[in-house]
Amino acid sequence: MPRVKYTNNDVNLVARMMRAEAVGEGKQGMLYVGNVIVNRAKADCLDFKDLRTISDVIFQVQGGNYSFEAVQKGNLFYNRARSAEKRLAKKTLNFWRDHPAKYALWYFNPYGPCPDTWYGQPFSGQFKKHCYYEPQADTCASVYVGG
């Protein structure tokens, strides 16, 4: 059973976002971005209460901007999904999760060291240039369900 319900279009969206956000960090880095996307679709807390589909997650607008910079700026996100990224997208949609993004809802690429918190949420780890942050269990238990 997949971690979230998804369609072929969702696979393409996740694949395109993984590539756009983390192609420079290889397959592992792209899988971590996929974890964050799926975690946001599963979360029922904080800024992610009304997101139930992959499309909702990818095209979420907060403060007048898209949540994912790649949607806002265009770059690689608007290129066709490639088969390699589609395989990675299916992997994360179906089952793959790993630290530091296993429960992460946020990531970013700072110009310096990763801060200890991001909008009050604890740092869970770093992979190459991206810092990952997961919610505190008492504020977002739903992201920790299923494992």
Coordinates of N, CA and C in Angstrom, one line a residue:
M1 N 0.8 -1.2 0.0 CA 0.0 0.0 0.0 C 0.9 1.2 0.0
P2 N 0.6 2.2 -0.9 CA 1.5 3.4 -1.0 C 1.3 4.3 0.3
R3 N 2.3 5.1 0.5 CA 2.2 6.0 1.7 C 1.1 7.0 1.5
V4 N 0.9 7.4 0.3 CA -0.3 8.3 -0.1 C -0.9 7.9 -1.4
K5 N -2.1 8.2 -1.5 CA -2.8 7.9 -2.8 C -2.3 8.8 -3.9
Y6 N -2.0 8.2 -5.1 CA -1.4 9.0 -6.1 C -1.8 8.5 -7.5
T7 N -1.7 9.4 -8.5 CA -2.0 9.2 -9.9 C -0.7 9.3 -10.7
N8 N -0.8 8.9 -12.0 CA 0.4 9.1 -12.8 C 0.8 10.6 -12.9
N9 N -0.1 11.5 -12.9 CA 0.2 12.9 -12.9 C 1.0 13.3 -11.7
D10 N 0.6 12.7 -10.5 CA 1.3 13.0 -9.3 C 2.7 12.5 -9.4
V11 N 2.9 11.3 -10.0 CA 4.3 10.8 -10.1 C 5.1 11.8 -10.9
N12 N 4.6 12.3 -12.0 CA 5.3 13.3 -12.8 C 5.6 14.6 -12.0
L13 N 4.6 15.1 -11.2 CA 4.8 16.3 -10.4 C 5.9 16.1 -9.4
V14 N 5.9 14.9 -8.7 CA 6.9 14.7 -7.7 C 8.3 14.5 -8.4
A15 N 8.3 13.8 -9.5 CA 9.6 13.6 -10.2 C 10.2 15.0 -10.7
R16 N 9.3 15.8 -11.2 CA 9.8 17.1 -11.7 C 10.3 18.0 -10.5
M17 N 9.6 17.9 -9.4 CA 10.0 18.7 -8.2 C 11.3 18.2 -7.6
M18 N 11.4 16.9 -7.5 CA 12.6 16.3 -7.0 C 13.8 16.7 -7.8
R19 N 13.7 16.7 -9.1 CA 14.8 17.1 -10.0 C 15.1 18.6 -9.9
A20 N 14.0 19.4 -9.9 CA 14.2 20.8 -9.9 C 14.9 21.3 -8.6
E21 N 14.5 20.7 -7.5 CA 15.0 21.1 -6.2 C 16.3 20.5 -5.8
A22 N 16.6 19.3 -6.3 CA 17.8 18.6 -5.7 C 18.6 17.8 -6.7
V23 N 18.5 18.0 -8.0 CA 19.3 17.2 -9.0 C 20.8 17.3 -8.7
G24 N 21.3 18.4 -8.2 CA 22.7 18.5 -7.8 C 23.1 17.6 -6.7
E25 N 22.2 17.1 -5.9 CA 22.5 16.3 -4.8 C 22.2 14.8 -5.0
G26 N 22.1 14.5 -6.3 CA 22.0 13.0 -6.7 C 20.7 12.4 -6.3
K27 N 20.6 11.1 -6.5 CA 19.4 10.3 -6.2 C 19.0 10.4 -4.8
Q28 N 19.9 10.3 -3.9 CA 19.6 10.4 -2.4 C 19.0 11.8 -2.1
G29 N 19.6 12.8 -2.6 CA 19.0 14.2 -2.3 C 17.6 14.3 -2.9
M30 N 17.4 13.8 -4.1 CA 16.1 13.9 -4.7 C 15.1 13.1 -3.9
L31 N 15.5 11.9 -3.4 CA 14.5 11.1 -2.6 C 14.2 11.9 -1.3
Y32 N 15.1 12.6 -0.7 CA 14.8 13.4 0.5 C 13.7 14.5 0.2
V33 N 13.9 15.1 -0.9 CA 12.8 16.1 -1.3 C 11.5 15.4 -1.5
G34 N 11.5 14.2 -2.1 CA 10.3 13.4 -2.2 C 9.7 13.1 -0.9
N35 N 10.5 12.8 0.1 CA 10.0 12.5 1.5 C 9.2 13.7 2.0
V36 N 9.8 14.9 1.8 CA 9.1 16.1 2.3 C 7.7 16.3 1.6
I37 N 7.7 16.1 0.3 CA 6.4 16.2 -0.4 C 5.4 15.3 0.1
V38 N 5.7 14.0 0.3 CA 4.8 13.0 0.8 C 4.4 13.3 2.2
N39 N 5.4 13.7 3.0 CA 5.1 14.1 4.4 C 4.1 15.2 4.5
R40 N 4.2 16.2 3.7 CA 3.2 17.3 3.7 C 1.8 16.8 3.3
A41 N 1.8 15.9 2.4 CA 0.5 15.4 2.0 C -0.2 14.5 3.1
K42 N 0.6 13.9 3.9 CA 0.2 13.1 5.1 C -0.1 13.9 6.3
A43 N 0.6 15.0 6.4 CA 0.4 15.9 7.6 C -0.9 16.5 7.7
D44 N -1.4 16.6 8.9 CA -2.7 17.3 9.2 C -2.4 18.3 10.3
C45 N -1.5 19.2 10.1 CA -1.1 20.1 11.1 C -0.4 21.4 10.5
L46 N -0.2 22.3 11.4 CA 0.5 23.5 11.0 C 0.1 24.1 9.7
D47 N 1.0 24.4 8.7 CA 0.6 24.9 7.5 C 0.1 23.9 6.5
F48 N -0.1 22.7 6.9 CA -0.4 21.6 5.9 C -1.7 20.9 6.2
K49 N -2.6 21.6 6.9 CA -3.9 21.0 7.3 C -4.8 20.7 6.1
D50 N -4.8 21.5 5.1 CA -5.7 21.4 4.0 C -5.1 20.8 2.7
L51 N -4.0 20.2 2.9 CA -3.3 19.6 1.7 C -3.6 18.1 1.7
R52 N -4.3 17.6 0.7 CA -4.6 16.2 0.7 C -4.1 15.4 -0.5
T53 N -3.7 16.2 -1.5 CA -3.2 15.6 -2.7 C -1.8 16.1 -3.0
I54 N -1.1 15.3 -3.9 CA 0.2 15.8 -4.3 C 0.2 17.1 -5.0
S55 N -0.8 17.3 -5.8 CA -1.0 18.6 -6.5 C -1.2 19.7 -5.5
D56 N -2.0 19.5 -4.4 CA -2.2 20.5 -3.4 C -0.8 20.9 -2.8
V57 N 0.0 19.9 -2.5 CA 1.3 20.2 -1.9 C 2.2 20.9 -2.8
I58 N 2.3 20.5 -4.1 CA 3.3 21.1 -5.0 C 2.9 22.6 -5.3
F59 N 1.6 22.8 -5.4 CA 1.1 24.2 -5.8 C 0.6 25.0 -4.6
Q60 N 0.9 24.6 -3.4 CA 0.5 25.4 -2.2 C 1.1 26.8 -2.3
V61 N 0.3 27.8 -1.9 CA 0.7 29.2 -1.9 C 0.7 29.6 -0.4
Q62 N 1.7 30.2 0.0 CA 1.8 30.7 1.4 C 2.4 32.1 1.3
G63 N 1.8 33.1 1.9 CA 2.2 34.4 1.9 C 2.4 35.0 0.5
G64 N 1.5 34.6 -0.4 CA 1.6 35.1 -1.8 C 2.6 34.5 -2.7
N65 N 3.3 33.5 -2.2 CA 4.3 32.8 -3.0 C 4.1 31.3 -3.0
Y66 N 4.5 30.6 -4.0 CA 4.4 29.1 -3.9 C 5.4 28.6 -2.9
S67 N 5.0 27.5 -2.2 CA 5.9 27.0 -1.1 C 7.2 26.5 -1.6
F68 N 7.2 25.9 -2.8 CA 8.4 25.4 -3.4 C 8.9 26.4 -4.4
E69 N 10.1 26.9 -4.2 CA 10.7 27.9 -5.1 C 10.8 27.5 -6.5
A70 N 10.9 26.2 -6.8 CA 11.0 25.8 -8.2 C 9.7 26.1 -9.0
V71 N 8.5 26.1 -8.3 CA 7.3 26.4 -9.0 C 7.3 27.9 -9.3
Q72 N 7.7 28.7 -8.4 CA 7.7 30.1 -8.5 C 8.7 30.6 -9.6
K73 N 9.9 30.0 -9.7 CA 10.9 30.5 -10.6 C 10.9 29.8 -11.9
G74 N 10.3 28.6 -12.0 CA 10.2 27.9 -13.3 C 11.3 26.9 -13.4
N75 N 12.5 27.3 -13.4 CA 13.7 26.4 -13.7 C 13.4 25.0 -14.2
L76 N 13.9 24.0 -13.7 CA 13.8 22.7 -14.1 C 12.4 22.1 -13.9
F77 N 11.6 22.7 -13.0 CA 10.3 22.1 -12.7 C 9.4 22.0 -13.9
Y78 N 9.6 22.9 -14.8 CA 8.7 23.0 -16.0 C 9.2 22.1 -17.2
N79 N 10.2 21.4 -17.0 CA 10.7 20.4 -18.0 C 9.9 19.1 -17.7
R80 N 9.9 18.3 -18.8 CA 9.2 17.0 -18.7 C 10.0 16.1 -17.7
A81 N 9.2 15.3 -17.0 CA 9.8 14.3 -16.1 C 10.5 13.2 -16.8
R82 N 11.7 12.8 -16.4 CA 12.4 11.8 -17.0 C 12.2 10.4 -16.3
S83 N 12.4 9.3 -16.9 CA 12.1 8.0 -16.4 C 12.9 7.8 -15.1
A84 N 14.1 8.2 -15.0 CA 14.9 8.0 -13.7 C 14.3 8.7 -12.6
E85 N 13.8 9.9 -12.7 CA 13.2 10.6 -11.6 C 11.8 10.0 -11.3
K86 N 11.1 9.5 -12.4 CA 9.8 8.9 -12.1 C 10.0 7.7 -11.3
R87 N 11.0 6.9 -11.5 CA 11.3 5.7 -10.6 C 11.5 6.1 -9.2
L88 N 12.3 7.2 -9.0 CA 12.5 7.7 -7.7 C 11.2 8.2 -7.0
A89 N 10.4 8.9 -7.8 CA 9.2 9.5 -7.3 C 8.3 8.3 -6.8
K90 N 8.2 7.3 -7.6 CA 7.3 6.1 -7.2 C 7.9 5.5 -5.9
K91 N 9.2 5.4 -5.8 CA 9.8 4.8 -4.7 C 9.4 5.6 -3.4
T92 N 9.5 6.9 -3.4 CA 9.1 7.7 -2.2 C 7.6 7.7 -2.0
L93 N 6.8 7.7 -3.0 CA 5.4 7.7 -2.9 C 4.9 6.4 -2.3
N94 N 5.6 5.3 -2.6 CA 5.2 4.0 -2.2 C 5.7 3.6 -0.8
F95 N 7.0 3.8 -0.6 CA 7.5 3.3 0.7 C 8.8 4.0 1.2
W96 N 9.6 4.6 0.4 CA 10.9 5.0 0.9 C 10.9 6.2 1.8
R97 N 11.6 6.1 3.0 CA 11.7 7.2 3.9 C 13.1 7.0 4.6
D98 N 13.8 8.1 4.8 CA 15.1 7.9 5.5 C 15.4 9.3 6.2
H99 N 16.3 9.2 7.2 CA 16.8 10.3 7.9 C 17.8 11.0 7.0
P100 N 17.8 12.3 6.9 CA 17.2 13.3 7.8 C 15.8 13.8 7.4
A101 N 15.3 13.3 6.3 CA 14.0 13.8 5.8 C 12.8 12.8 6.1
K102 N 13.1 11.8 6.9 CA 12.0 10.8 7.2 C 10.7 11.4 7.6
Y103 N 10.8 12.4 8.5 CA 9.6 13.0 9.0 C 9.6 14.5 8.7
A104 N 10.5 15.0 7.9 CA 10.7 16.4 7.7 C 9.5 17.0 6.9
L105 N 9.2 18.2 7.2 CA 8.2 19.0 6.5 C 8.8 20.2 5.8
W106 N 10.0 20.5 6.1 CA 10.7 21.6 5.5 C 12.2 21.3 5.2
Y107 N 12.7 22.0 4.2 CA 14.1 22.0 3.9 C 14.4 23.3 3.2
F108 N 15.7 23.6 3.3 CA 16.2 24.8 2.5 C 17.7 24.7 2.4
N109 N 18.2 25.5 1.5 CA 19.7 25.5 1.2 C 20.2 26.8 1.7
P110 N 20.8 26.9 2.9 CA 21.3 28.1 3.5 C 22.6 28.5 2.8
Y111 N 23.0 29.8 3.1 CA 24.3 30.3 2.6 C 25.4 29.9 3.6
G112 N 25.0 29.5 4.8 CA 25.9 29.1 5.9 C 25.5 27.8 6.5
P113 N 25.9 27.7 7.8 CA 25.5 26.5 8.5 C 24.0 26.4 8.7
C114 N 23.5 25.2 8.9 CA 22.1 25.0 9.2 C 21.7 25.5 10.6
P115 N 20.7 26.3 10.7 CA 20.2 26.8 12.0 C 19.6 25.6 12.8
D116 N 19.7 25.8 14.1 CA 19.1 24.7 15.0 C 17.6 24.5 14.9
T117 N 16.9 25.6 14.5 CA 15.5 25.5 14.3 C 15.1 26.3 13.0
W118 N 14.0 26.0 12.5 CA 13.5 26.7 11.3 C 12.0 26.9 11.6
Y119 N 11.6 28.2 11.7 CA 10.3 28.6 12.1 C 9.8 27.8 13.4
G120 N 10.8 27.7 14.3 CA 10.5 27.0 15.6 C 10.5 25.5 15.6
Q121 N 10.8 24.9 14.4 CA 10.8 23.4 14.3 C 12.3 23.0 14.3
P122 N 12.5 21.8 15.0 CA 13.9 21.4 15.2 C 14.6 20.8 13.9
F123 N 15.9 21.1 13.8 CA 16.7 20.6 12.8 C 16.9 19.1 12.9
S124 N 16.6 18.3 11.8 CA 16.7 16.9 11.9 C 18.0 16.4 11.2
G125 N 18.6 17.2 10.4 CA 19.9 16.8 9.8 C 20.1 17.5 8.5
Q126 N 21.3 17.2 7.9 CA 21.7 17.8 6.7 C 22.1 16.8 5.7
F127 N 21.8 17.0 4.4 CA 22.4 16.2 3.3 C 22.9 17.1 2.3
K128 N 24.2 17.1 2.1 CA 24.9 18.0 1.2 C 24.6 19.4 1.6
K129 N 23.9 20.2 0.7 CA 23.7 21.6 1.0 C 22.3 21.8 1.7
H130 N 21.4 20.8 1.7 CA 20.1 21.1 2.2 C 20.0 20.7 3.7
C131 N 19.3 21.6 4.4 CA 19.0 21.4 5.9 C 17.5 20.9 6.0
Y132 N 17.3 19.9 6.8 CA 15.9 19.4 6.9 C 15.4 19.6 8.4
Y133 N 14.1 19.9 8.4 CA 13.5 20.2 9.7 C 12.2 19.4 9.8
E134 N 12.0 18.8 11.0 CA 10.8 18.0 11.2 C 10.0 18.7 12.3
P135 N 8.7 18.5 12.3 CA 7.9 19.1 13.4 C 8.1 18.4 14.7
Q136 N 7.8 19.2 15.8 CA 7.8 18.6 17.1 C 6.6 17.6 17.2
A137 N 6.8 16.5 17.8 CA 5.7 15.4 17.8 C 4.4 16.0 18.4
D138 N 4.5 16.8 19.4 CA 3.3 17.3 20.0 C 2.5 18.3 19.2
T139 N 3.2 18.9 18.1 CA 2.5 19.8 17.2 C 2.0 19.2 15.9
C140 N 2.6 18.0 15.6 CA 2.2 17.4 14.3 C 2.4 15.9 14.4
A141 N 1.6 15.2 15.2 CA 1.8 13.7 15.4 C 1.5 13.0 14.1
S142 N 0.6 13.6 13.2 CA 0.2 12.9 12.0 C 1.4 12.6 11.0
V143 N 2.4 13.3 11.1 CA 3.6 13.1 10.2 C 4.3 11.8 10.6
Y144 N 4.2 11.5 11.9 CA 4.9 10.3 12.4 C 4.2 9.0 12.3
V145 N 3.0 9.1 11.8 CA 2.1 7.8 11.6 C 2.6 7.1 10.5
G146 N 2.7 5.8 10.6 CA 3.2 4.9 9.5 C 4.6 4.9 9.3
G147 N 5.4 5.1 10.3 CA 6.7 5.1 10.3 C 8.0 5.1 10.1

